[in-house]
């Protein structure tokens, strides 16, 4: 997660060399022709910044409040499943690295280490929820997570998996990894995502957990308003890292519409193609409260474990502080839409 985009490519190349090719492709790949995967990173580069001048930026404060909790920076870890494929420590090593960096962690429903193990090593964390075909399994996972998580992130863009051409090995995720949190004798078919998830499930999850619910995968203003009306505490602008509907709009393009639609009613977050501190600044200027980073964290995990995760997240926060100073803003609250021009669609 270094400043130049080439730094990300170098990091990804190191991960490619460290991982089995099928594992690397599983994490790196997108759906279809991977047009959305490519568009995510390209769209941030098209956001032109309009920096202020002659401002006292001798002190820059990157702190932010997310659902009432103060974080040292608006840089958080996105949910990613099956992390033991990248490193033996898996989600536990990622949790330790995120805690050292002060970053909010999102633990996936597809975690390959037990929820309780990850929670024991985490700082602040959320639990990402797939509503499964067996809703009893979903309720069990949510209640276990509610013992330590501070929010739930309901993934709304995955009624079934996108077609990912790079997922070559159907045996890549054996039952002992897939079902580590599901108990003995689970039915793998019933543990897959349900296709009948609706806005009503926001209230259901809030009721069984007692936690605020954020909806992840929102790319439209009207959907964002409906999520807020249904009781969501936040909306998370995401196209699943380009892994679901290929051709879906890039995050940077969708973000202003979503932020405008909900205003101050709920918080807005974003992920997808964020690689530098300047990208974080762009996202905040377009209306995000915080960003979530996925693949860069995985590549750090694969190449250096906990230490590399901590260093990478810390570096990204430091890059944000540097970019803020150059842009003439000293607090995250001072970052407004006027700091940048809106990105344009296309690649």
CSV table of C-alpha atoms in Angstrom, one decimal:
chain,number,residue,atom,x,y,z
A,1,UNK,CA,0.0,0.0,0.0
A,2,UNK,CA,2.8,2.4,-0.9
A,3,UNK,CA,2.3,5.8,-2.6
A,4,UNK,CA,2.8,5.1,-6.3
A,5,UNK,CA,0.4,2.8,-8.0
A,6,UNK,CA,3.5,0.7,-9.2
A,7,UNK,CA,4.0,0.0,-5.5
A,8,UNK,CA,0.7,-1.9,-5.4
A,9,UNK,CA,1.7,-3.8,-8.5
A,10,UNK,CA,5.0,-4.8,-6.9
A,11,UNK,CA,3.2,-5.9,-3.8
A,12,UNK,CA,0.8,-8.0,-5.8
A,13,UNK,CA,3.7,-9.5,-7.8
A,14,UNK,CA,5.3,-10.6,-4.5
A,15,UNK,CA,2.1,-12.2,-3.4
A,16,UNK,CA,1.8,-13.9,-6.8
A,17,UNK,CA,5.2,-15.5,-6.2
A,18,UNK,CA,4.4,-16.5,-2.6
A,19,UNK,CA,1.1,-18.2,-3.3
A,20,UNK,CA,-0.1,-21.2,-5.2
A,21,UNK,CA,-1.3,-20.0,-8.6
A,22,UNK,CA,-4.9,-21.2,-7.9
A,23,UNK,CA,-5.0,-19.4,-4.6
A,24,UNK,CA,-3.6,-16.2,-6.1
A,25,UNK,CA,-6.2,-16.3,-8.9
A,26,UNK,CA,-9.0,-17.0,-6.4
A,27,UNK,CA,-8.1,-13.8,-4.4
A,28,UNK,CA,-7.1,-11.6,-7.4
A,29,UNK,CA,-9.8,-12.5,-9.9
A,30,UNK,CA,-13.0,-10.8,-10.7
A,31,UNK,CA,-16.1,-12.0,-12.5
A,32,UNK,CA,-16.8,-12.2,-16.2
A,33,UNK,CA,-14.2,-10.3,-18.3
A,34,UNK,CA,-13.1,-8.4,-15.1
A,35,UNK,CA,-14.1,-5.1,-16.5
A,36,UNK,CA,-15.5,-3.9,-13.2
A,37,UNK,CA,-12.3,-5.1,-11.4
A,38,UNK,CA,-10.2,-2.9,-13.7
A,39,UNK,CA,-12.6,0.0,-13.6
A,40,UNK,CA,-12.5,0.3,-9.8
A,41,UNK,CA,-8.9,1.4,-9.7
A,42,UNK,CA,-9.1,3.4,-12.9
A,43,UNK,CA,-12.0,5.5,-11.6
A,44,UNK,CA,-10.2,6.8,-8.6
A,45,UNK,CA,-7.4,8.1,-10.9
A,46,UNK,CA,-10.0,10.2,-12.8
A,47,UNK,CA,-11.0,12.1,-9.7
A,48,UNK,CA,-9.1,15.4,-10.0
A,49,UNK,CA,-8.3,17.1,-6.8
A,50,UNK,CA,-8.7,20.9,-6.2
A,51,UNK,CA,-6.3,21.7,-3.3
A,52,UNK,CA,-6.5,24.8,-1.1
A,53,UNK,CA,-3.4,26.9,-0.7
A,54,UNK,CA,-2.0,29.1,2.0
A,55,UNK,CA,-3.5,27.0,4.8
A,56,UNK,CA,-1.7,26.1,8.0
A,57,UNK,CA,-1.2,22.4,7.7
A,58,UNK,CA,1.6,22.0,10.2
A,59,UNK,CA,-0.7,19.6,12.1
A,60,UNK,CA,-3.0,17.1,10.3
A,61,UNK,CA,-5.5,15.0,12.2
A,62,UNK,CA,-6.8,11.9,10.4
A,63,UNK,CA,-9.2,10.8,13.2
A,64,UNK,CA,-12.8,10.0,12.4
A,65,UNK,CA,-15.9,8.7,14.2
A,66,UNK,CA,-17.5,5.6,12.7
A,67,UNK,CA,-20.8,4.6,14.2
A,68,UNK,CA,-19.9,6.6,17.3
A,69,UNK,CA,-16.4,5.0,17.7
A,70,UNK,CA,-13.3,7.2,17.2
A,71,UNK,CA,-10.7,5.7,14.9
A,72,UNK,CA,-7.2,7.0,14.3
A,73,UNK,CA,-7.8,7.1,10.6
A,74,UNK,CA,-10.7,6.3,8.1
A,75,UNK,CA,-8.8,3.2,6.8
A,76,UNK,CA,-10.5,-0.1,7.7
A,77,UNK,CA,-10.2,-3.7,6.6
A,78,UNK,CA,-12.8,-5.2,4.3
A,79,UNK,CA,-14.2,-8.7,4.9
A,80,UNK,CA,-12.3,-11.4,3.0
A,81,UNK,CA,-12.9,-15.1,3.4
A,82,UNK,CA,-10.7,-18.1,3.6
A,83,UNK,CA,-7.5,-16.2,4.6
A,84,UNK,CA,-5.7,-19.3,5.7
A,85,UNK,CA,-5.2,-20.0,2.0
A,86,UNK,CA,-2.9,-16.9,2.0
A,87,UNK,CA,-1.2,-17.4,5.3
A,88,UNK,CA,-1.3,-20.0,8.1
A,89,UNK,CA,-2.4,-17.4,10.6
A,90,UNK,CA,-5.3,-16.4,8.4
A,91,UNK,CA,-7.8,-14.0,9.9
A,92,UNK,CA,-6.1,-14.1,13.3
A,93,UNK,CA,-2.9,-12.7,11.8
A,94,UNK,CA,-4.9,-10.0,10.0
A,95,UNK,CA,-6.8,-9.1,13.2
A,96,UNK,CA,-3.5,-8.7,15.0
A,97,UNK,CA,-2.1,-6.5,12.3
A,98,UNK,CA,-5.2,-4.4,12.1
A,99,UNK,CA,-5.3,-3.9,15.9
A,100,UNK,CA,-1.7,-2.7,15.9
A,101,UNK,CA,-2.5,-0.2,13.2
A,102,UNK,CA,-5.7,0.9,15.0
A,103,UNK,CA,-7.8,-0.1,12.0
A,104,UNK,CA,-11.4,-1.3,12.2
A,105,UNK,CA,-11.6,-5.0,11.1
A,106,UNK,CA,-14.5,-6.6,9.3
A,107,UNK,CA,-14.6,-10.4,9.9
A,108,UNK,CA,-16.2,-12.4,7.1
A,109,UNK,CA,-19.0,-15.0,7.5
A,110,UNK,CA,-16.5,-17.1,5.4
A,111,UNK,CA,-13.7,-16.7,8.0
A,112,UNK,CA,-11.4,-19.7,8.0
A,113,UNK,CA,-10.6,-19.2,11.7
A,114,UNK,CA,-13.2,-19.4,14.3
A,115,UNK,CA,-15.0,-16.2,15.1
A,116,UNK,CA,-14.0,-16.3,18.7
A,117,UNK,CA,-10.3,-16.8,17.8
A,118,UNK,CA,-10.3,-13.8,15.6
A,119,UNK,CA,-12.3,-11.7,18.0
A,120,UNK,CA,-9.8,-12.4,20.8
A,121,UNK,CA,-7.0,-10.8,18.7
A,122,UNK,CA,-8.9,-7.9,17.2
A,123,UNK,CA,-9.3,-4.3,18.1
A,124,UNK,CA,-12.7,-2.9,17.1
A,125,UNK,CA,-14.4,-5.1,14.6
A,126,UNK,CA,-17.6,-5.7,12.6
A,127,UNK,CA,-19.1,-8.9,11.4
A,128,UNK,CA,-20.0,-9.3,7.7
A,129,UNK,CA,-23.1,-11.3,7.2
A,130,UNK,CA,-24.3,-13.5,4.4
A,131,UNK,CA,-27.8,-14.6,5.0
A,132,UNK,CA,-27.6,-18.3,4.3
A,133,UNK,CA,-30.2,-20.7,3.0
A,134,UNK,CA,-30.3,-22.1,6.4
A,135,UNK,CA,-31.3,-19.1,8.4
A,136,UNK,CA,-30.7,-20.9,11.7
A,137,UNK,CA,-27.0,-21.1,10.7
A,138,UNK,CA,-27.1,-17.4,10.0
A,139,UNK,CA,-28.7,-16.6,13.4
A,140,UNK,CA,-26.1,-18.7,15.2
A,141,UNK,CA,-23.2,-17.0,13.5
A,142,UNK,CA,-24.7,-13.5,14.2
A,143,UNK,CA,-25.4,-14.2,17.9
A,144,UNK,CA,-21.8,-15.5,18.3
A,145,UNK,CA,-20.4,-12.4,16.6
A,146,UNK,CA,-22.7,-10.1,18.7
A,147,UNK,CA,-20.7,-11.0,21.8
A,148,UNK,CA,-17.8,-8.8,20.5
A,149,UNK,CA,-18.6,-7.1,17.3
A,150,UNK,CA,-19.9,-3.5,17.3
A,151,UNK,CA,-21.9,-3.7,14.0
A,152,UNK,CA,-23.1,-6.1,11.3
A,153,UNK,CA,-22.4,-5.6,7.6
A,154,UNK,CA,-25.1,-7.3,5.6
A,155,UNK,CA,-23.8,-8.1,2.1
A,156,UNK,CA,-26.6,-7.3,-0.2
A,157,UNK,CA,-25.1,-8.0,-3.7
A,158,UNK,CA,-24.6,-11.8,-3.5
A,159,UNK,CA,-27.8,-13.7,-3.9
A,160,UNK,CA,-25.5,-16.1,-5.7
A,161,UNK,CA,-21.8,-16.0,-6.7
A,162,UNK,CA,-20.6,-14.2,-9.8
A,163,UNK,CA,-19.0,-16.3,-12.5
A,164,UNK,CA,-15.2,-16.0,-11.9
A,165,UNK,CA,-13.2,-17.5,-14.6
A,166,UNK,CA,-10.0,-17.7,-12.6
A,167,UNK,CA,-11.6,-20.0,-10.0
A,168,UNK,CA,-10.2,-23.1,-11.6
A,169,UNK,CA,-10.1,-25.5,-8.7
A,170,UNK,CA,-13.5,-26.6,-7.3
A,171,UNK,CA,-11.6,-28.4,-4.4
A,172,UNK,CA,-9.7,-25.3,-3.4
A,173,UNK,CA,-11.8,-24.7,-0.3
A,174,UNK,CA,-12.3,-28.0,1.5
A,175,UNK,CA,-15.1,-28.5,4.0
A,176,UNK,CA,-12.7,-28.1,7.0
A,177,UNK,CA,-12.0,-24.5,5.8
A,178,UNK,CA,-15.5,-23.7,4.5
A,179,UNK,CA,-17.2,-25.0,7.6
A,180,UNK,CA,-14.9,-24.0,10.4
A,181,UNK,CA,-17.6,-21.9,12.0
A,182,UNK,CA,-20.6,-24.1,11.1
A,183,UNK,CA,-20.2,-27.0,13.4
A,184,UNK,CA,-20.2,-30.8,12.6
A,185,UNK,CA,-22.5,-32.3,10.0
A,186,UNK,CA,-23.4,-29.0,8.2
A,187,UNK,CA,-25.0,-29.2,4.8
A,188,UNK,CA,-22.8,-27.3,2.5
A,189,UNK,CA,-25.7,-26.5,0.1
A,190,UNK,CA,-27.7,-24.9,3.0
A,191,UNK,CA,-24.7,-22.9,4.1
A,192,UNK,CA,-24.5,-21.1,0.7
A,193,UNK,CA,-26.0,-17.6,0.3
A,194,UNK,CA,-29.8,-17.2,0.1
A,195,UNK,CA,-31.4,-15.6,-2.9
A,196,UNK,CA,-34.4,-14.3,-1.0
A,197,UNK,CA,-32.8,-11.6,1.1
A,198,UNK,CA,-34.8,-8.3,1.3
A,199,UNK,CA,-34.8,-5.0,3.2
A,200,UNK,CA,-36.8,-6.9,5.9
A,201,UNK,CA,-33.6,-8.7,6.9
A,202,UNK,CA,-32.1,-5.5,8.1
A,203,UNK,CA,-34.6,-5.4,11.0
A,204,UNK,CA,-34.3,-9.1,11.5
A,205,UNK,CA,-30.5,-9.0,11.9
A,206,UNK,CA,-30.7,-5.9,14.2
A,207,UNK,CA,-33.3,-7.7,16.4
A,208,UNK,CA,-31.3,-10.9,16.9
A,209,UNK,CA,-28.0,-9.1,17.4
A,210,UNK,CA,-28.8,-5.9,19.1
A,211,UNK,CA,-26.3,-4.3,16.8
A,212,UNK,CA,-26.5,-1.5,14.1
A,213,UNK,CA,-26.7,-3.0,10.6
A,214,UNK,CA,-24.7,-1.6,7.6
A,215,UNK,CA,-25.7,-2.7,4.1
A,216,UNK,CA,-22.8,-3.5,1.9
A,217,UNK,CA,-23.0,-3.6,-1.9
A,218,UNK,CA,-25.0,-0.4,-2.5
A,219,UNK,CA,-24.4,1.3,-5.8
A,220,UNK,CA,-27.6,3.3,-6.3
A,221,UNK,CA,-29.1,6.3,-4.6
A,222,UNK,CA,-32.6,4.9,-4.5
A,223,UNK,CA,-31.4,1.6,-2.9
A,224,UNK,CA,-29.4,3.7,-0.4
A,225,UNK,CA,-32.6,5.6,0.6
A,226,UNK,CA,-34.5,2.3,0.9
A,227,UNK,CA,-31.8,0.9,3.2
A,228,UNK,CA,-31.9,3.9,5.4
A,229,UNK,CA,-35.7,3.8,5.5
A,230,UNK,CA,-35.5,0.1,6.5
A,231,UNK,CA,-33.3,0.9,9.5
A,232,UNK,CA,-29.8,0.6,8.2
A,233,UNK,CA,-27.2,2.6,10.2
A,234,UNK,CA,-25.0,2.9,7.2
A,235,UNK,CA,-24.6,2.1,3.5
A,236,UNK,CA,-21.4,0.7,2.1
A,237,UNK,CA,-20.7,1.5,-1.5
A,238,UNK,CA,-19.2,-1.6,-3.1
A,239,UNK,CA,-19.3,-3.8,-6.1
A,240,UNK,CA,-17.7,-6.7,-4.2
A,241,UNK,CA,-14.3,-5.9,-5.6
A,242,UNK,CA,-15.5,-6.6,-9.1
A,243,UNK,CA,-16.4,-10.2,-8.2
A,244,UNK,CA,-20.2,-10.1,-8.7
A,245,UNK,CA,-21.9,-8.4,-11.7
A,246,UNK,CA,-19.3,-7.7,-14.3
A,247,UNK,CA,-20.0,-4.3,-15.8
A,248,UNK,CA,-21.3,-2.9,-12.6
A,249,UNK,CA,-20.4,0.8,-12.0
A,250,UNK,CA,-17.1,1.5,-10.4
A,251,UNK,CA,-17.2,2.5,-6.7
A,252,UNK,CA,-15.8,6.0,-7.3
A,253,UNK,CA,-18.6,6.7,-9.9
A,254,UNK,CA,-21.4,5.4,-7.6
A,255,UNK,CA,-20.3,7.0,-4.4
A,256,UNK,CA,-21.4,10.7,-5.0
A,257,UNK,CA,-25.0,9.6,-5.9
A,258,UNK,CA,-25.3,7.4,-2.9
A,259,UNK,CA,-23.9,10.0,-0.5
A,260,UNK,CA,-26.2,12.7,-2.0
A,261,UNK,CA,-29.2,10.3,-1.6
A,262,UNK,CA,-28.8,9.7,2.1
A,263,UNK,CA,-27.3,13.0,3.2
A,264,UNK,CA,-26.7,13.0,6.9
A,265,UNK,CA,-29.3,10.3,7.7
A,266,UNK,CA,-26.8,7.4,7.7
A,267,UNK,CA,-23.1,7.0,7.4
A,268,UNK,CA,-21.5,6.1,4.0
A,269,UNK,CA,-18.5,3.9,3.4
A,270,UNK,CA,-16.7,2.7,0.3
A,271,UNK,CA,-14.4,0.0,-1.0
A,272,UNK,CA,-13.1,-1.1,-4.3
A,273,UNK,CA,-9.7,-0.3,-6.0
A,274,UNK,CA,-8.4,2.0,-3.2
A,275,UNK,CA,-4.7,1.7,-3.3
A,276,UNK,CA,-3.1,4.9,-2.0
A,277,UNK,CA,-3.7,7.6,0.6
A,278,UNK,CA,-4.7,9.9,-2.2
A,279,UNK,CA,-7.5,7.4,-3.1
A,280,UNK,CA,-8.7,7.6,0.5
A,281,UNK,CA,-8.8,11.4,0.3
A,282,UNK,CA,-10.8,11.2,-2.9
A,283,UNK,CA,-13.3,8.8,-1.4
A,284,UNK,CA,-13.8,11.1,1.6
A,285,UNK,CA,-14.2,14.1,-0.7
A,286,UNK,CA,-16.9,12.2,-2.6
A,287,UNK,CA,-18.9,11.5,0.5
A,288,UNK,CA,-17.5,8.5,2.3
A,289,UNK,CA,-17.0,8.5,6.1
A,290,UNK,CA,-14.4,5.8,5.9
A,291,UNK,CA,-12.9,3.3,3.4
A,292,UNK,CA,-12.4,-0.4,3.5
A,293,UNK,CA,-9.3,-2.1,1.9
A,294,UNK,CA,-9.3,-5.7,0.7
A,295,UNK,CA,-6.7,-7.1,-1.7
A,296,UNK,CA,-3.8,-5.0,-0.5
A,297,UNK,CA,-4.3,-6.4,3.0
A,298,UNK,CA,-4.4,-9.9,1.6
A,299,UNK,CA,-1.2,-9.4,-0.3
A,300,UNK,CA,0.5,-8.1,2.8
A,301,UNK,CA,-0.7,-11.0,4.7
A,302,UNK,CA,0.6,-13.4,2.1
A,303,UNK,CA,4.0,-11.8,2.0
A,304,UNK,CA,4.7,-10.9,5.6
A,305,UNK,CA,1.9,-11.9,7.9
A,306,UNK,CA,0.8,-9.8,10.8
A,307,UNK,CA,3.8,-7.4,10.7
A,308,UNK,CA,3.2,-6.6,7.0
A,309,UNK,CA,-0.5,-6.1,7.5
A,310,UNK,CA,0.2,-3.6,10.4
A,311,UNK,CA,2.8,-1.8,8.4
A,312,UNK,CA,0.7,-1.6,5.2
A,313,UNK,CA,-2.3,-0.2,7.0
A,314,UNK,CA,-0.2,2.3,9.0
A,315,UNK,CA,1.5,3.4,5.8
A,316,UNK,CA,-1.8,4.0,4.1
A,317,UNK,CA,-3.0,6.2,7.0
A,318,UNK,CA,0.3,8.1,6.8
A,319,UNK,CA,-0.2,8.6,3.1
A,320,UNK,CA,-3.6,10.0,3.8
A,321,UNK,CA,-2.2,12.5,6.3
A,322,UNK,CA,0.4,13.6,3.7
A,323,UNK,CA,-2.2,14.0,1.0
A,324,UNK,CA,-4.5,16.0,3.3
A,325,UNK,CA,-1.7,18.4,4.1
A,326,UNK,CA,-0.9,18.9,0.4
A,327,UNK,CA,-4.6,19.5,-0.3
A,328,UNK,CA,-4.8,22.1,2.4
A,329,UNK,CA,-7.1,20.3,4.9
A,330,UNK,CA,-6.2,19.4,8.4
A,331,UNK,CA,-9.1,17.3,9.6
A,332,UNK,CA,-11.3,14.6,8.0
A,333,UNK,CA,-14.4,16.7,8.8
A,334,UNK,CA,-13.0,19.5,6.6
A,335,UNK,CA,-12.8,17.3,3.6
A,336,UNK,CA,-15.8,18.2,1.4
A,337,UNK,CA,-17.1,17.7,-2.1
A,338,UNK,CA,-15.5,20.9,-3.2
A,339,UNK,CA,-12.1,19.3,-2.9
A,340,UNK,CA,-12.5,17.3,-6.1
A,341,UNK,CA,-14.4,17.1,-9.3
A,342,UNK,CA,-16.7,14.1,-9.7
A,343,UNK,CA,-15.3,11.2,-11.6
A,344,UNK,CA,-16.7,10.3,-15.0
A,345,UNK,CA,-18.0,6.9,-16.1
A,346,UNK,CA,-16.1,4.6,-18.4
A,347,UNK,CA,-12.6,3.4,-18.5
